[in-house]
Amino acid sequence: MILKNGKKEIFVYEWPVESPKAIVQIVHGMAEHAGRYDAFARFLNGHGYYVVADDHRGHGKTDEKSLGYAPKDMFENTLLDEALVLDTFQKKYADTPVIVLGFSYGSFLTQHFIARHGEQLAAAIVAGSSYKKDAEVYLGSVVSALGSFFCGEKKPAKLIEKLSFGAYAKGFAGGAWLSTDDENNKAYESDPFCGFTCSFRFYSDFFRGLRGLYTAEYAEKLRKDLPVLLISGADDPVGDRGKGVKKLYDFYTKKAGMKNVKLKLFENSRHEFLNEKDCRAEKWGAVLAFLDEAAGAPSEEPAAE
């Protein structure tokens, strides 16, 4: 379906079921698209969940002619798009709880989203994430600003890509930091909507968004009883192999005073743990168990897909 945010058309995937336990709103990652979550969404369908996911600005079918770039503040406007998706489906299914699941770049959007819309949500899953602060964010802000000024905001930010993804690839055979599943890695590489280099505009807006996290004002806005699951691969370099995820857990529980935050790290799993077929029943099952608890539904034994 297409949702219009002002004049901007946002492409939204739907995986519907009748009489859903809850709606799961997926917020996808950088340089990918929502269609990649089809198998996972169908798994959730099989357990009674209605799933929706938009292609973000600069991504997928929303901006297929300008991948990696959209004008104005991409991060902030994407947050507004997510709010539109949330409001649209809450109106359509007024008595159905909504649970947001943000992955990677989408997880940082979700970190902001729960501060703004926590009262509308039944729960949140922050997947493939980290606690990004200080030097890394400052350096990224400077490089992206300089790149935009000297090269133009639409220019692919290859230097930032090299500094980030290049660093992630170290320590993995063949640089396969994305996942342990060769089939998944090849599918990502061959997908025309994946693996593109995002623009200096994208990164400038992204780092600005990161600077708004973990402040006293941010902590104050968080709903203290919101159920949150922090879930990642233990070998995920985005989460500093678990260290960054644990820092995020400490921030939410100790500094922000949140009372219902859970942490789950999967051993021998990398960034896209949801797409690793090895132990898929365990990984998808962990997400399903959290969803069932948040939706107030009886837990089911997940079947491997």
Coordinates of C-alpha atoms in Angstrom, one line a residue:
M1 CA 0.0 0.0 0.0
I2 CA 1.0 3.7 -0.4
L3 CA 0.8 6.1 2.5
K4 CA 1.2 9.9 1.9
N5 CA 3.1 12.0 4.3
G6 CA 2.4 15.4 2.9
K7 CA 3.4 15.1 -0.7
K8 CA 5.8 12.2 -0.1
E9 CA 4.6 8.7 -1.0
I10 CA 5.8 5.9 1.4
F11 CA 5.6 2.3 0.2
V12 CA 4.3 0.0 2.9
Y13 CA 4.3 -3.8 2.9
E14 CA 1.4 -5.6 4.6
W15 CA 1.3 -9.2 5.8
P16 CA -2.3 -9.4 7.1
V17 CA -4.1 -12.0 9.2
E18 CA -7.7 -12.0 10.5
S19 CA -8.3 -11.1 14.2
P20 CA -4.6 -10.5 14.9
K21 CA -3.1 -10.9 18.4
A22 CA -1.1 -7.8 17.7
I23 CA 0.4 -5.7 14.9
V24 CA 4.2 -5.9 14.5
Q25 CA 5.6 -2.8 12.9
I26 CA 9.1 -3.6 11.4
V27 CA 11.6 -0.7 10.9
H28 CA 14.3 -2.0 8.5
G29 CA 18.0 -1.3 8.4
M30 CA 20.3 0.8 6.2
A31 CA 20.8 -0.1 2.5
E32 CA 18.1 -2.8 2.5
H33 CA 14.4 -2.8 2.2
A34 CA 11.3 -4.1 4.0
G35 CA 10.6 -6.9 1.5
R36 CA 13.6 -8.8 2.9
Y37 CA 11.5 -9.6 6.0
D38 CA 8.9 -11.6 4.0
A39 CA 9.9 -15.0 5.5
F40 CA 10.0 -13.7 9.0
A41 CA 6.7 -11.9 8.6
R42 CA 5.0 -15.0 7.3
F43 CA 6.3 -16.9 10.3
L44 CA 4.7 -14.3 12.5
N45 CA 1.5 -14.5 10.4
G46 CA 1.4 -18.2 11.3
H47 CA 1.3 -17.3 14.9
G48 CA -1.4 -14.7 14.7
Y49 CA 0.5 -11.5 14.1
Y50 CA -0.3 -8.8 11.5
V51 CA 2.9 -7.4 10.1
V52 CA 3.6 -4.1 8.4
A53 CA 6.8 -2.5 7.3
D54 CA 7.6 0.6 5.2
D55 CA 10.5 1.2 2.8
H56 CA 12.3 4.2 4.3
R57 CA 13.2 7.4 2.5
G58 CA 16.1 6.7 0.3
H59 CA 15.3 3.0 0.3
G60 CA 13.4 0.4 -1.6
K61 CA 10.2 1.2 -3.5
T62 CA 9.8 4.5 -1.7
D63 CA 12.8 6.0 -3.4
E64 CA 14.0 3.4 -5.9
K65 CA 15.4 6.1 -8.3
S66 CA 17.5 7.8 -5.6
L67 CA 18.7 5.0 -3.3
G68 CA 20.6 6.4 -0.3
Y69 CA 19.3 9.9 -0.7
A70 CA 16.2 12.0 0.0
P71 CA 16.0 15.7 0.5
K72 CA 15.8 17.5 3.9
D73 CA 16.2 15.6 7.2
M74 CA 16.0 11.9 6.2
F75 CA 16.2 10.6 9.8
E76 CA 13.6 13.0 11.3
N77 CA 11.2 12.5 8.3
T78 CA 11.5 8.8 8.5
L79 CA 10.5 9.0 12.2
L80 CA 7.5 11.0 11.1
D81 CA 6.7 8.3 8.5
E82 CA 6.9 5.6 11.2
A83 CA 4.4 7.6 13.2
L84 CA 2.1 7.7 10.2
V85 CA 2.3 4.0 9.8
L86 CA 1.6 3.5 13.6
D87 CA -1.4 5.9 13.5
T88 CA -2.8 4.4 10.3
F89 CA -2.9 0.9 11.7
Q90 CA -4.0 1.8 15.1
K91 CA -7.0 3.5 13.6
K92 CA -7.7 0.5 11.4
Y93 CA -7.4 -1.9 14.4
A94 CA -8.3 0.2 17.3
D95 CA -8.2 -2.4 20.0
T96 CA -5.1 -4.3 18.7
P97 CA -1.8 -3.7 20.5
V98 CA 1.2 -2.6 18.3
I99 CA 4.7 -3.8 18.9
V100 CA 7.6 -2.1 17.0
L101 CA 10.6 -4.1 15.9
G102 CA 13.6 -2.0 14.7
F103 CA 16.7 -3.5 13.1
S104 CA 20.1 -1.9 12.7
Y105 CA 19.6 1.6 11.4
G106 CA 15.9 1.0 12.1
S107 CA 16.9 0.2 15.7
F108 CA 18.3 3.7 16.2
L109 CA 15.1 5.1 14.7
T110 CA 13.2 2.9 17.2
Q111 CA 15.3 4.2 20.1
H112 CA 13.9 7.6 19.3
F113 CA 10.4 6.3 18.4
I114 CA 9.9 4.7 21.9
A115 CA 10.6 8.1 23.5
R116 CA 8.0 9.8 21.3
H117 CA 5.3 7.1 21.0
G118 CA 5.9 4.9 24.0
E119 CA 2.3 5.4 25.3
Q120 CA 0.9 4.1 22.0
L121 CA 3.0 0.9 22.0
A122 CA 2.5 -2.4 23.8
A123 CA 6.3 -3.2 23.5
A124 CA 9.4 -2.7 21.5
I125 CA 12.2 -4.9 20.1
V126 CA 15.5 -3.2 19.4
A127 CA 17.5 -5.6 17.3
G128 CA 21.0 -5.4 15.9
S129 CA 21.6 -2.2 17.8
S130 CA 24.1 -0.5 20.1
Y131 CA 24.9 2.5 22.3
K132 CA 26.5 5.0 19.9
K133 CA 27.9 8.0 21.5
D134 CA 30.9 10.4 21.8
A135 CA 34.0 10.1 19.5
E136 CA 32.4 7.8 16.8
V137 CA 29.3 10.0 16.5
Y138 CA 31.3 13.3 16.6
L139 CA 33.7 12.0 13.9
G140 CA 30.9 10.9 11.7
S141 CA 29.1 14.2 12.1
V142 CA 32.3 16.1 11.0
V143 CA 33.1 13.9 8.0
S144 CA 29.5 13.9 6.7
A145 CA 29.2 17.7 7.1
L146 CA 32.5 18.2 5.3
G147 CA 31.5 15.7 2.6
S148 CA 28.2 17.5 2.0
F149 CA 29.9 20.9 1.8
F150 CA 32.7 19.9 -0.6
C151 CA 31.2 17.0 -2.6
G152 CA 27.5 17.7 -2.4
E153 CA 24.8 16.1 -0.2
K154 CA 23.7 13.7 -2.8
K155 CA 27.2 12.2 -3.3
P156 CA 27.7 8.6 -2.1
A157 CA 29.7 8.8 1.2
K158 CA 32.2 6.1 0.3
L159 CA 34.7 7.3 2.9
I160 CA 32.2 6.9 5.7
E161 CA 31.2 3.5 4.3
K162 CA 34.8 2.4 4.3
L163 CA 35.4 3.6 7.9
S164 CA 32.3 1.9 9.2
F165 CA 31.6 -1.2 7.2
G166 CA 35.3 -1.7 6.5
A167 CA 35.9 -1.8 10.2
Y168 CA 33.0 -4.2 10.7
A169 CA 34.4 -6.6 8.2
K170 CA 37.7 -7.1 10.1
G171 CA 38.0 -10.4 11.8
F172 CA 35.5 -12.2 9.6
A173 CA 36.6 -14.6 6.9
G174 CA 35.9 -12.9 3.5
G175 CA 34.6 -9.9 5.4
A176 CA 31.3 -11.6 6.0
W177 CA 30.2 -9.6 9.0
L178 CA 26.6 -9.5 7.9
S179 CA 25.7 -13.1 8.8
T180 CA 27.1 -16.6 9.1
D181 CA 24.7 -17.7 6.3
D182 CA 26.4 -17.7 2.9
E183 CA 23.0 -17.9 1.1
N184 CA 21.8 -14.8 2.9
N185 CA 25.0 -12.9 2.2
K186 CA 24.7 -13.7 -1.5
A187 CA 21.1 -12.8 -1.6
Y188 CA 21.9 -9.4 -0.1
E189 CA 24.7 -8.8 -2.6
S190 CA 22.5 -9.6 -5.6
D191 CA 19.5 -7.6 -4.4
P192 CA 19.3 -4.3 -6.4
F193 CA 17.7 -2.6 -3.4
C194 CA 20.6 -3.6 -1.1
G195 CA 24.2 -2.7 -0.5
F196 CA 24.2 0.7 -2.1
T197 CA 26.3 3.5 -0.6
C198 CA 24.2 6.1 1.3
S199 CA 24.7 9.8 0.6
F200 CA 26.5 12.4 2.8
R201 CA 23.0 13.8 3.4
F202 CA 21.9 10.4 4.8
Y203 CA 24.8 10.2 7.2
S204 CA 24.7 13.8 8.3
D205 CA 21.0 13.3 9.3
F206 CA 21.7 10.0 10.9
F207 CA 24.5 11.3 13.1
R208 CA 22.4 14.2 14.0
G209 CA 19.8 11.8 15.1
L210 CA 22.3 9.8 17.2
R211 CA 23.4 12.9 19.0
G212 CA 19.8 13.3 20.3
L213 CA 20.0 9.9 22.1
Y214 CA 21.1 9.2 25.7
T215 CA 20.6 12.7 27.0
A216 CA 18.8 13.6 30.2
E217 CA 15.9 14.9 28.1
Y218 CA 15.7 11.7 26.1
A219 CA 15.8 9.5 29.3
E220 CA 13.0 11.6 30.8
K221 CA 10.7 10.9 27.8
L222 CA 11.0 7.1 28.0
R223 CA 8.0 5.3 29.4
K224 CA 9.4 3.5 32.4
D225 CA 7.2 0.4 32.2
L226 CA 7.4 -0.2 28.4
P227 CA 8.5 -3.8 27.7
V228 CA 11.7 -3.7 25.6
L229 CA 13.7 -6.5 24.2
L230 CA 17.3 -5.8 23.2
I231 CA 18.3 -8.6 20.9
S232 CA 21.5 -9.2 18.8
G233 CA 24.1 -11.6 17.6
A234 CA 26.9 -11.9 20.1
D235 CA 29.4 -11.5 17.2
D236 CA 27.7 -8.5 15.7
P237 CA 30.2 -5.7 15.1
V238 CA 27.5 -3.0 15.0
G239 CA 26.9 -3.8 18.7
D240 CA 30.7 -4.1 19.4
R241 CA 30.3 -7.9 19.8
G242 CA 27.7 -7.4 22.6
K243 CA 29.5 -4.6 24.5
G244 CA 27.5 -1.8 22.9
V245 CA 24.2 -3.7 23.5
K246 CA 25.1 -4.2 27.2
K247 CA 25.8 -0.4 27.4
L248 CA 22.4 0.3 25.9
Y249 CA 20.8 -2.1 28.5
D250 CA 22.6 -0.3 31.3
F251 CA 21.5 3.1 30.0
Y252 CA 17.8 2.1 29.8
T253 CA 17.8 0.3 33.2
K254 CA 20.1 2.4 35.3
K255 CA 20.1 5.9 33.9
A256 CA 16.6 6.0 32.3
G257 CA 15.0 3.9 35.1
M258 CA 13.1 1.6 32.8
K259 CA 11.8 -1.4 34.6
N260 CA 11.0 -4.0 31.9
V261 CA 14.0 -4.3 29.7
K262 CA 15.4 -7.7 28.6
L263 CA 18.7 -8.5 26.9
K264 CA 19.3 -11.5 24.6
L265 CA 22.5 -12.2 22.7
F266 CA 22.8 -15.2 20.4
E267 CA 26.2 -16.9 20.5
N268 CA 28.0 -17.5 17.2
S269 CA 25.6 -15.1 15.4
R270 CA 26.4 -11.9 13.6
H271 CA 24.5 -8.8 12.5
E272 CA 21.5 -10.3 10.6
F273 CA 20.8 -13.0 13.1
L274 CA 17.1 -13.2 12.0
N275 CA 18.3 -14.3 8.5
E276 CA 20.7 -17.0 9.7
K277 CA 19.0 -20.3 9.0
D278 CA 21.2 -22.1 11.6
C279 CA 19.1 -22.2 14.8
R280 CA 16.3 -20.1 13.2
A281 CA 13.7 -21.8 15.4
E282 CA 15.6 -20.6 18.5
K283 CA 16.1 -17.0 17.2
W284 CA 12.6 -16.5 15.8
G285 CA 11.2 -18.4 18.8
A286 CA 12.8 -15.9 21.2
V287 CA 11.2 -13.0 19.3
L288 CA 7.8 -14.8 19.3
A289 CA 7.9 -15.5 23.0
F290 CA 8.5 -11.8 23.7
L291 CA 5.7 -10.9 21.3
D292 CA 3.3 -13.3 23.0
E293 CA 4.1 -12.0 26.4
A294 CA 3.7 -8.4 25.3
A295 CA 0.4 -9.2 23.5
G296 CA -0.9 -11.1 26.4
A297 CA -1.3 -14.2 24.3
P298 CA -0.5 -17.8 25.3
S299 CA 3.0 -18.9 24.1
E300 CA 3.2 -21.4 21.3
E301 CA 5.9 -23.8 20.3
P302 CA 7.5 -22.3 17.2
A303 CA 8.1 -24.4 14.1
A304 CA 11.2 -23.9 12.1
E305 CA 10.5 -22.4 8.7

